[in-house]
PDB file of C-alpha atoms in Angstrom:
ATOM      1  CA  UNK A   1     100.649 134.511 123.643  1.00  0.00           C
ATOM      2  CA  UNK A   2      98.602 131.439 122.796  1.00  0.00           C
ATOM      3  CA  UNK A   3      96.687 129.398 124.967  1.00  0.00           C
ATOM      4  CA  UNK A   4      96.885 126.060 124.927  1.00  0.00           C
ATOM      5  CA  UNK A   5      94.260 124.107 123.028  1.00  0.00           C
ATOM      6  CA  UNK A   6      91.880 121.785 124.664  1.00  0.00           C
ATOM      7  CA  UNK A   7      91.446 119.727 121.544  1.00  0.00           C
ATOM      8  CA  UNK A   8      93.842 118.336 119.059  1.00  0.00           C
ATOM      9  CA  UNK A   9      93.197 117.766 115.969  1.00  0.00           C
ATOM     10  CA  UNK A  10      94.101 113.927 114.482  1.00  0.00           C
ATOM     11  CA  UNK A  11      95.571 115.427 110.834  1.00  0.00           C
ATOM     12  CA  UNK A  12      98.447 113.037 109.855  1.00  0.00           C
ATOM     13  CA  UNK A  13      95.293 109.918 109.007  1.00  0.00           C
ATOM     14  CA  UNK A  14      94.579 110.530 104.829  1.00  0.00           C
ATOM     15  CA  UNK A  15      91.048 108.812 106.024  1.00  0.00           C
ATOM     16  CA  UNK A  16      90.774 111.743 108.749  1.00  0.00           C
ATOM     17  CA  UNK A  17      91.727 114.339 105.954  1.00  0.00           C
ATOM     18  CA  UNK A  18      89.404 113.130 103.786  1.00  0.00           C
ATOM     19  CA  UNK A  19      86.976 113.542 105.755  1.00  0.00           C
ATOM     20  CA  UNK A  20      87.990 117.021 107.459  1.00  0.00           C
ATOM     21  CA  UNK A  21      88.873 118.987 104.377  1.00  0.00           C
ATOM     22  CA  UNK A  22      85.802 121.492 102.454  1.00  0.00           C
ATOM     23  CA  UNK A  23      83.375 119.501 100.036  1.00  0.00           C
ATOM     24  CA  UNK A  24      84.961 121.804  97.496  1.00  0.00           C
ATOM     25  CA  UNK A  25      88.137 119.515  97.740  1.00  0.00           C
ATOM     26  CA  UNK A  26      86.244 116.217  98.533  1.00  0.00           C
ATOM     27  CA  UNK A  27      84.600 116.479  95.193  1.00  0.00           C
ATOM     28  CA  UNK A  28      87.395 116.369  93.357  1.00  0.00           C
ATOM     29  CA  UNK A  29      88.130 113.339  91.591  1.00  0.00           C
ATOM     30  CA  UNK A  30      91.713 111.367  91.577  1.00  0.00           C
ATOM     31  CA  UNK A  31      92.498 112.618  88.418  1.00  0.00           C
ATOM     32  CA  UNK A  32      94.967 115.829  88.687  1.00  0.00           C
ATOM     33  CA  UNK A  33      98.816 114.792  89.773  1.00  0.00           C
ATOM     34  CA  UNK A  34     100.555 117.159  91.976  1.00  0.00           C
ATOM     35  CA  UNK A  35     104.130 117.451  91.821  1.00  0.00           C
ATOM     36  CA  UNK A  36     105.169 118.755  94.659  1.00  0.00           C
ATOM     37  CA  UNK A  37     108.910 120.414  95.234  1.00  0.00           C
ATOM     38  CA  UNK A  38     110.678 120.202  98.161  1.00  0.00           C
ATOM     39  CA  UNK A  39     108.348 116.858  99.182  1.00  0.00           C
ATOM     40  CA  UNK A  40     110.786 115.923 101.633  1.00  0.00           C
ATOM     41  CA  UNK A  41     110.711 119.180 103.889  1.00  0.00           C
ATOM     42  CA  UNK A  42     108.771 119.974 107.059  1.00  0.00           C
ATOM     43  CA  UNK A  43     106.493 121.734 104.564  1.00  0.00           C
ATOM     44  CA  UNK A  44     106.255 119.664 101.085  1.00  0.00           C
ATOM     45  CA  UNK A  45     105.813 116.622 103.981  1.00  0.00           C
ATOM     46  CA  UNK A  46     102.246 118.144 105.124  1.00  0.00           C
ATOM     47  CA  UNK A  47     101.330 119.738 101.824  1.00  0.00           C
ATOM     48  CA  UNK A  48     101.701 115.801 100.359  1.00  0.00           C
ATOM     49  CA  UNK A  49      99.114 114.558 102.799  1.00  0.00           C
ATOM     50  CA  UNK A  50      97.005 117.067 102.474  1.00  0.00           C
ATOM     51  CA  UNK A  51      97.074 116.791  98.833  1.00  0.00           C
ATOM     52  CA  UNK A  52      96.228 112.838  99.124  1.00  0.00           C
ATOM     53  CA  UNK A  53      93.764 113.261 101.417  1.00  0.00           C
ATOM     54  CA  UNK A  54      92.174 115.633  99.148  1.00  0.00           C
ATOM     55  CA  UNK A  55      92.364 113.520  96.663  1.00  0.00           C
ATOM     56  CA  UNK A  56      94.889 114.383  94.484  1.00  0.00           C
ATOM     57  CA  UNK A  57      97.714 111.994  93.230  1.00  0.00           C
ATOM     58  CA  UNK A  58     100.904 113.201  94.547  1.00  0.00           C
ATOM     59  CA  UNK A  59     104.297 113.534  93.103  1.00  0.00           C
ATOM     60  CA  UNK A  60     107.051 114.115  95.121  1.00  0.00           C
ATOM     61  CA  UNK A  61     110.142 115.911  93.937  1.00  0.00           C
ATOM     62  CA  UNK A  62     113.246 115.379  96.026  1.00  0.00           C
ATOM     63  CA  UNK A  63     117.245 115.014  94.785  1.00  0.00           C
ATOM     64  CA  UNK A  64     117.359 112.076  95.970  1.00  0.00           C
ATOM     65  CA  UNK A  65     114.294 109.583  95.375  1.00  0.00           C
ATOM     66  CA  UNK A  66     115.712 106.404  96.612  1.00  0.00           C
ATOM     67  CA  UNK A  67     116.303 108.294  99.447  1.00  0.00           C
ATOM     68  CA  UNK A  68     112.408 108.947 100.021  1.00  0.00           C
ATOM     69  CA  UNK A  69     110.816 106.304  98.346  1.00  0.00           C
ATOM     70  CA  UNK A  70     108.795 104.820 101.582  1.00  0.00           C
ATOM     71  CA  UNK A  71     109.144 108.072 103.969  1.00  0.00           C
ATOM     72  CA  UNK A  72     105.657 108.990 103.244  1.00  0.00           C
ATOM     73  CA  UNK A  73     102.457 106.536 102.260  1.00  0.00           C
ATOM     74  CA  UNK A  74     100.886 109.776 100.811  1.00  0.00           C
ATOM     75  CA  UNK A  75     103.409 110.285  98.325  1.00  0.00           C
ATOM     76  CA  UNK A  76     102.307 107.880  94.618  1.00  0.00           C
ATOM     77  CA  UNK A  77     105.664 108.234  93.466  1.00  0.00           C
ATOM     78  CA  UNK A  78     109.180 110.006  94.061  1.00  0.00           C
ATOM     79  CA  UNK A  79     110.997 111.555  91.404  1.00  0.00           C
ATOM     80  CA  UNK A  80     114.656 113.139  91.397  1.00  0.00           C
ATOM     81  CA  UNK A  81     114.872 116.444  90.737  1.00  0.00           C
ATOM     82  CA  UNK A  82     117.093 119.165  91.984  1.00  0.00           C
ATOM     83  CA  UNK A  83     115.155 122.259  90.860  1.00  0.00           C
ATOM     84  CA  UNK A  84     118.815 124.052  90.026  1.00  0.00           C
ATOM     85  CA  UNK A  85     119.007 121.437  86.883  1.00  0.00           C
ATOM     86  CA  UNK A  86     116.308 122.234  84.202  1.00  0.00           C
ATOM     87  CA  UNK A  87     116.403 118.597  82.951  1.00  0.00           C
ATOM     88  CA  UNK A  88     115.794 117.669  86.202  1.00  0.00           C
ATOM     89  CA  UNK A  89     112.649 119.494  85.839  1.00  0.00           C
ATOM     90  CA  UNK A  90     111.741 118.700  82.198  1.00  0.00           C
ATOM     91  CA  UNK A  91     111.634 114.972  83.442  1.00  0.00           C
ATOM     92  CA  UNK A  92     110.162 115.984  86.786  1.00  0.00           C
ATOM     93  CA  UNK A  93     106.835 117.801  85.485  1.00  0.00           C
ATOM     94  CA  UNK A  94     105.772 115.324  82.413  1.00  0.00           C
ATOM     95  CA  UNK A  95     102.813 114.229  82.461  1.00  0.00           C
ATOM     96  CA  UNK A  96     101.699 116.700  85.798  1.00  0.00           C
ATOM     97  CA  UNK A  97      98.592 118.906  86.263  1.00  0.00           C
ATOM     98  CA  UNK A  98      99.635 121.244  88.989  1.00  0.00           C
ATOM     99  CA  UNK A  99     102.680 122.163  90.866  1.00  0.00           C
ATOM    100  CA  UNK A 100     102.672 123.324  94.716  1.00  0.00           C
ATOM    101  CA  UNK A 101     106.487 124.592  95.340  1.00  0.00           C
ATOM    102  CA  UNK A 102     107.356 124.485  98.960  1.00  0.00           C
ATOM    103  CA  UNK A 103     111.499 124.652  98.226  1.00  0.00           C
ATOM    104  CA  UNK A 104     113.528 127.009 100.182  1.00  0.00           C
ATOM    105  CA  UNK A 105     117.744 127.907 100.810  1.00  0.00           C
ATOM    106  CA  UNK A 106     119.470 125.323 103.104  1.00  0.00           C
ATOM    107  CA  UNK A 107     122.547 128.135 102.901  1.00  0.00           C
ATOM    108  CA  UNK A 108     122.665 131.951 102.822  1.00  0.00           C
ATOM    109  CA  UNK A 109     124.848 131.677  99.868  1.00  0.00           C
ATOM    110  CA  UNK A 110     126.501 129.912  97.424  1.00  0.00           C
ATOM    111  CA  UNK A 111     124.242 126.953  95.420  1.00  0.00           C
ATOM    112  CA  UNK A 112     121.745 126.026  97.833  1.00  0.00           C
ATOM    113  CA  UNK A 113     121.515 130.067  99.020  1.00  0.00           C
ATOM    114  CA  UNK A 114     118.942 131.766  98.055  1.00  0.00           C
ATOM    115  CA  UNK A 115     119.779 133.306  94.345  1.00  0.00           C
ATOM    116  CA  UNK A 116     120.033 129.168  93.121  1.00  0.00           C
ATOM    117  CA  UNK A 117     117.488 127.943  95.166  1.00  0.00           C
ATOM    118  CA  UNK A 118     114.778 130.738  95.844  1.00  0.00           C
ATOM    119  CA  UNK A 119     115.018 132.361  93.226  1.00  0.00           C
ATOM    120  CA  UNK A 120     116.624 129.824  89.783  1.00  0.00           C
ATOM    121  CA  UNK A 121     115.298 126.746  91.620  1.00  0.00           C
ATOM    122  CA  UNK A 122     111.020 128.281  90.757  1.00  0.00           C
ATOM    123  CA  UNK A 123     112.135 129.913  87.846  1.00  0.00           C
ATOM    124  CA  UNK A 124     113.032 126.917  86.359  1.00  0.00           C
ATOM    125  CA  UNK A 125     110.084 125.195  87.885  1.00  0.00           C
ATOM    126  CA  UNK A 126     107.556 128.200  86.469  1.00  0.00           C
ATOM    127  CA  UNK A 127     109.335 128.070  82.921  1.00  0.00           C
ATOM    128  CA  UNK A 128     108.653 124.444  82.301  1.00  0.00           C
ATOM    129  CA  UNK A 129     105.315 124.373  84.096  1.00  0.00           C
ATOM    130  CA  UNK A 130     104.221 127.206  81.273  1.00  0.00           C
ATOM    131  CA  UNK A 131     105.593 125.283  78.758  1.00  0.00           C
ATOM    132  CA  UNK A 132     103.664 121.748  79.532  1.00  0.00           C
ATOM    133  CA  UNK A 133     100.711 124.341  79.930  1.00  0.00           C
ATOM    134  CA  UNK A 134     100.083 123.170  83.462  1.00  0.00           C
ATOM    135  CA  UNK A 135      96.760 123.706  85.189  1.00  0.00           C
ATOM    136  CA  UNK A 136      98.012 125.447  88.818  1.00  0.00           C
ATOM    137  CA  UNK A 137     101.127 126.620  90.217  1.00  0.00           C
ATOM    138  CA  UNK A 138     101.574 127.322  93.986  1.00  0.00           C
ATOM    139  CA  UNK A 139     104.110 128.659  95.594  1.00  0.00           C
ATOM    140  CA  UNK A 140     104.993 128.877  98.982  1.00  0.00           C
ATOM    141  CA  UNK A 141     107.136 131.781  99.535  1.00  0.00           C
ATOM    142  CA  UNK A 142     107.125 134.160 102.513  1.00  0.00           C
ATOM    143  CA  UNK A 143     105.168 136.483 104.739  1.00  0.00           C
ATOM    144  CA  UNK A 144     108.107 139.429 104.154  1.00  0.00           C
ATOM    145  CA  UNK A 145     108.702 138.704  99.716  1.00  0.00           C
ATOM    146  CA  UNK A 146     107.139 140.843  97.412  1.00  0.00           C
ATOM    147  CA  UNK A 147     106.249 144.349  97.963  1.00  0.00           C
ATOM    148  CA  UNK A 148     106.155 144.449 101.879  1.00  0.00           C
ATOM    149  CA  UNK A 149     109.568 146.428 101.332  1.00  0.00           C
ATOM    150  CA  UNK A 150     112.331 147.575  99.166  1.00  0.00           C
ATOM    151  CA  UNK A 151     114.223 143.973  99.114  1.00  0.00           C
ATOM    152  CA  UNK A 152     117.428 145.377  97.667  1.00  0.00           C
ATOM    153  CA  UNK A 153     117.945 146.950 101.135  1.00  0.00           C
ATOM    154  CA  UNK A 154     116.700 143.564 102.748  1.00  0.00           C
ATOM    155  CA  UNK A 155     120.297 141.695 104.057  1.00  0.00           C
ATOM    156  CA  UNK A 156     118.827 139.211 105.666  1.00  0.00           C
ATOM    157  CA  UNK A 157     119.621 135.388 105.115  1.00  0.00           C
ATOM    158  CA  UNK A 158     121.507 136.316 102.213  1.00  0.00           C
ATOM    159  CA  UNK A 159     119.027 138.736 100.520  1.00  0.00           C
ATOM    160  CA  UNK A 160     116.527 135.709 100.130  1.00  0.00           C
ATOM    161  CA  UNK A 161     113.562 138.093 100.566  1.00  0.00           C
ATOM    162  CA  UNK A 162     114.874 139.957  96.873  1.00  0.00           C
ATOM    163  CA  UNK A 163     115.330 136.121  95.267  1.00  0.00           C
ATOM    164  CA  UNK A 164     111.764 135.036  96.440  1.00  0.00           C
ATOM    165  CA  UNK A 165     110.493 138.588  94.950  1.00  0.00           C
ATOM    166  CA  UNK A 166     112.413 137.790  91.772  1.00  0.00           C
ATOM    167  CA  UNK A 167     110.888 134.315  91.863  1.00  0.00           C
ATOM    168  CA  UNK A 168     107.180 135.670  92.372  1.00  0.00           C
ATOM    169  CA  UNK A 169     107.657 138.227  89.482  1.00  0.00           C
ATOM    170  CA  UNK A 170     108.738 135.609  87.482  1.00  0.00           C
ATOM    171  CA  UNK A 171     105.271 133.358  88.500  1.00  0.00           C
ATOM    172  CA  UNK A 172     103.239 136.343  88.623  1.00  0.00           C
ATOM    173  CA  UNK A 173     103.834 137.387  84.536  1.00  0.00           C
ATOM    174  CA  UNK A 174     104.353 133.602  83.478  1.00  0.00           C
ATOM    175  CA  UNK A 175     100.402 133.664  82.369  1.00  0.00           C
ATOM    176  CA  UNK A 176      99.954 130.524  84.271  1.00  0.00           C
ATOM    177  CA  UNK A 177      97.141 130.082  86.601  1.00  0.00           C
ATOM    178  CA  UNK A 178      98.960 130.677  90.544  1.00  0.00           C
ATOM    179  CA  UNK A 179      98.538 131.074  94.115  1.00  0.00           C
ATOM    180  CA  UNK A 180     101.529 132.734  96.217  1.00  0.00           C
ATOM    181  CA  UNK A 181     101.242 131.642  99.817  1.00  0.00           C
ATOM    182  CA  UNK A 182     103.595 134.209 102.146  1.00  0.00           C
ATOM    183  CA  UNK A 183     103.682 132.092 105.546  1.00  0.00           C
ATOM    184  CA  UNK A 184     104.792 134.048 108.409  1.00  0.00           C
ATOM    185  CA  UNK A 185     106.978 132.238 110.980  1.00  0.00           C
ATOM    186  CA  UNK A 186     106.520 128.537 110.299  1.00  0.00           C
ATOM    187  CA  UNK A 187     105.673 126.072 113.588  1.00  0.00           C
ATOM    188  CA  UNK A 188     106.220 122.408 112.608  1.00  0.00           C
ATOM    189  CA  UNK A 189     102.433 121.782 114.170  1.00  0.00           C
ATOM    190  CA  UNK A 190      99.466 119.730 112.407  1.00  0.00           C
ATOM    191  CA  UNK A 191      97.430 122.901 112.673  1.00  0.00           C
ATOM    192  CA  UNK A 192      93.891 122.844 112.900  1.00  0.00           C
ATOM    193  CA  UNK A 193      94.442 124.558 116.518  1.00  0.00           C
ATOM    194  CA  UNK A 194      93.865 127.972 115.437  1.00  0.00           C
ATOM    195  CA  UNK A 195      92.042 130.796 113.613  1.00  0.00           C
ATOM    196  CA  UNK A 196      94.194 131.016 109.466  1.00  0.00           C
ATOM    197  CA  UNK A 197      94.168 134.240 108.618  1.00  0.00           C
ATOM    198  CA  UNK A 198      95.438 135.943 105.156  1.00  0.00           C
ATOM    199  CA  UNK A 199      96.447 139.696 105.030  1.00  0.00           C
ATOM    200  CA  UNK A 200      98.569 141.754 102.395  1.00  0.00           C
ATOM    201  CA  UNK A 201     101.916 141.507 102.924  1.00  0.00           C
ATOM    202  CA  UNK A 202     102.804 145.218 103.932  1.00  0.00           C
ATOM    203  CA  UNK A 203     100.262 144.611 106.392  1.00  0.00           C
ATOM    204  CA  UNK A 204     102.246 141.672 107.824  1.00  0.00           C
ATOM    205  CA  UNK A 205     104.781 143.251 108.251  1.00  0.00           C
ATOM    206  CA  UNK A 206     103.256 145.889 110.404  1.00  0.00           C
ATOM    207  CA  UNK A 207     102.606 143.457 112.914  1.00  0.00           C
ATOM    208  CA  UNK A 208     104.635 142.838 116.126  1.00  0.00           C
ATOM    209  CA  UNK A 209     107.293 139.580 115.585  1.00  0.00           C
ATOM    210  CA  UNK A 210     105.189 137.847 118.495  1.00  0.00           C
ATOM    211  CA  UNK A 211     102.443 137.555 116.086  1.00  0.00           C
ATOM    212  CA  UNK A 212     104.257 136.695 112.905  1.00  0.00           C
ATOM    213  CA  UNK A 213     103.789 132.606 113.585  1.00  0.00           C
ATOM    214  CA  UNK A 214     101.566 130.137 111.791  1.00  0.00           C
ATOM    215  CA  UNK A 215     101.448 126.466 111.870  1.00  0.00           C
ATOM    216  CA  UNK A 216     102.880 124.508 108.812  1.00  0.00           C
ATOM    217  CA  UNK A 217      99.669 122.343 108.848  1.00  0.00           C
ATOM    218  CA  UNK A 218      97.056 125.230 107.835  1.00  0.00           C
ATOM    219  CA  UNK A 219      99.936 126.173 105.287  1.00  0.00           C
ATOM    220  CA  UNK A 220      99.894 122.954 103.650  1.00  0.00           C
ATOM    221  CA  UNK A 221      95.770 123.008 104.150  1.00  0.00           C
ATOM    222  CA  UNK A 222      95.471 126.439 101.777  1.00  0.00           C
ATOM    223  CA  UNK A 223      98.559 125.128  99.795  1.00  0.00           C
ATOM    224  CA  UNK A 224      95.947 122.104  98.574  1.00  0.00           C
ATOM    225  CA  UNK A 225      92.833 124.376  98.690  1.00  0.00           C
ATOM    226  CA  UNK A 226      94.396 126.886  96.326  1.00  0.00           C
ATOM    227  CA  UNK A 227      94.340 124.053  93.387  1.00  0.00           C
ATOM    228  CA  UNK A 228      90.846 124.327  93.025  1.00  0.00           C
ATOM    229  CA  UNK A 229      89.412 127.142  94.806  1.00  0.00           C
ATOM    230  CA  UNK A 230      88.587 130.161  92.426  1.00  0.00           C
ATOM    231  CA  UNK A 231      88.752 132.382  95.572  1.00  0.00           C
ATOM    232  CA  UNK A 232      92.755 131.848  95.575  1.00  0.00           C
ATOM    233  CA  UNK A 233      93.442 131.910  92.288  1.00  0.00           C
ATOM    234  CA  UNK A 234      95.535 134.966  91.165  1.00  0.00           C
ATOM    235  CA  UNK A 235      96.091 135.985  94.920  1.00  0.00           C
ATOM    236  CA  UNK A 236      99.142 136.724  96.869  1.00  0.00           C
ATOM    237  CA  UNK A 237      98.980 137.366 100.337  1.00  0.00           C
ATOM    238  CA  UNK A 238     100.665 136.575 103.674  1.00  0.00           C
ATOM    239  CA  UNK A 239      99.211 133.993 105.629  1.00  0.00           C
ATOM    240  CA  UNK A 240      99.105 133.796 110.306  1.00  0.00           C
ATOM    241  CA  UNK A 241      97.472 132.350 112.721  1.00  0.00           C
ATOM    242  CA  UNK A 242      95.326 134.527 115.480  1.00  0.00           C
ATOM    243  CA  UNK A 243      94.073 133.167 118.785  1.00  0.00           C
ATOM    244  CA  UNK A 244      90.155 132.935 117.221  1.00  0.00           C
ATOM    245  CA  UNK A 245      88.550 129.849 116.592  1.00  0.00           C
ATOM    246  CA  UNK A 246      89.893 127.018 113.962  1.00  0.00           C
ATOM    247  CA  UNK A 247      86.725 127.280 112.694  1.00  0.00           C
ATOM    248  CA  UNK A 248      87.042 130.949 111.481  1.00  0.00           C
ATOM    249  CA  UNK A 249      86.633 131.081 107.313  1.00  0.00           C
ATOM    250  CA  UNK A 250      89.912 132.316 106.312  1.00  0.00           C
ATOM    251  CA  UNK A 251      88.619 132.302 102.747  1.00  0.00           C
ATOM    252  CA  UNK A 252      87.180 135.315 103.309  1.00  0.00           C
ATOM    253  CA  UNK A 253      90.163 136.984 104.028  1.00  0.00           C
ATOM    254  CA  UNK A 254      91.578 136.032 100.750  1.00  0.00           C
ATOM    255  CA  UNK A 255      88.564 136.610  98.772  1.00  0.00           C
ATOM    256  CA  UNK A 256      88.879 140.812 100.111  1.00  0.00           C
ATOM    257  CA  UNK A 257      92.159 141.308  99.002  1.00  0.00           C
ATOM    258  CA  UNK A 258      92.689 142.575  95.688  1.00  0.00           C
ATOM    259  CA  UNK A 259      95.510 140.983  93.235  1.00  0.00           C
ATOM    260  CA  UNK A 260      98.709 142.159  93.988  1.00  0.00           C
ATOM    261  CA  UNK A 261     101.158 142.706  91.041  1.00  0.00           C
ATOM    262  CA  UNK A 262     105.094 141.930  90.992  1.00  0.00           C
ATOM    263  CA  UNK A 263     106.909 144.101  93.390  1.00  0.00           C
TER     264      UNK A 263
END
């Protein structure tokens, strides 16, 4: 189990960000705008102020944007999209450099399960991000998708494991330039507490359930780093915390795994 931290670190500031995150991502000018789906989730919220304190000018994708529009100073702008709609997502992506996905099934079936969500929802998303000839695509997917297992014998939450494999195929031989991020067990924490650490994903699942965790801060933190970092680009790997120090280079991690094709 995990000790508590003596420190905490103060992530939710954009001028704190700033001035925590790699000079890699500090460099970067305000030029690239990240659309980010899901914006309005535990996950798209963090990965949007990451992104701004990086730099970046963020999009956020939501069905409803009136809804958002003030939720979150990091966001530039709030468009409606619901990812099941290709339209949606024609209108959505104009204009855009990158897209980080961080969408996921509200219901183990039926249109917001996993086959319409998981799985149609980033297909759509990849299809029109290779047609505008976009610059990145990230998706965050799970610690358990792709080849950790057979999914068609994978039941769980509605099969979502086979419709995020489906939807990583689909990234994987798109052509476009992607990261796939495989969180294990998702804490709604800053992060910053602990050592991030990236392993294949058969690997992952080798490892006890107590250890399966990670904090949806450093998620969102390698989420933004992966736009720009040539270490994470064409990688897919599971990502967990350990109790070593925050400082530990999880880079290195990514940069000894080897690219792993569609399951």
């Amino acid at each position: 189990m995990r000790k508590k931290p003596t420190t905490r670190r103060t992530a939710l500031s954009v001028l704190a960000g700033a001035l925590a995150a790699p000079t890699y991502l500090r460099a970067q000018p305000r030029t690239w705008t990240v659309a980010i789906a899901g914006a309005t989730g535990r996950t798209g919220r963090r990965v949007a102020t990451e992104a701004a304190a990086a730099g970046y000018r963020v999009r956020g994708l939501t069905r409803n944007a009136a809804r958002a529009e003030g939720s979150n100073p990091a966001v530039d702008e709030w468009v409606s999209c619901d990812v099941r709609n290709p339209l949606d997502i024609a209108r959505a992506l104009d204009g855009a450099d990158a897209v980080i996905c961080s969408i996921g099934y509200t219901q183990f079936a039926g249109p917001n399960g996993g086959q319409f969500v998981d799985y149609l929802g980033v297909r759509h998303l990849v299809d029109r991000a290779k047609d505008n000839k976009l610059r990145h695509f990230t998706l965050i997917s799970s610690g358990s998708a792709g080849p950790a297992r057979d999914q068609t014998r994978n039941p769980l939450f509605g099969y979502v494991g086979f419709w995020k494999t489906k939807a990583e195929n689909r990234l994987k031989e798109s052509g476009l330039p992607y990261t796939i991020i495989g969180p294990a067990g998702l804490l709604d924490n800053p992060g910053g507490q602990w050592a991030i650490r990236a392993m294949t994903r058969p690997a992952y699942i080798t490892l006890p359930m107590a250890q399966r965790r990670v904090d949806i801060g450093d998620v969102a933190t390698v989420a933004v780093a992966s736009l720009h970092d040539e270490v994470l680009m064409g990688k897919s790997f599971a990502l967990l915390n350990d109790d070593g120090p925050p400082d530990y280079d999880w880079r290195q991690d990514v940069a000894a795994l080897g690219p792993e094709g569609p399951a």
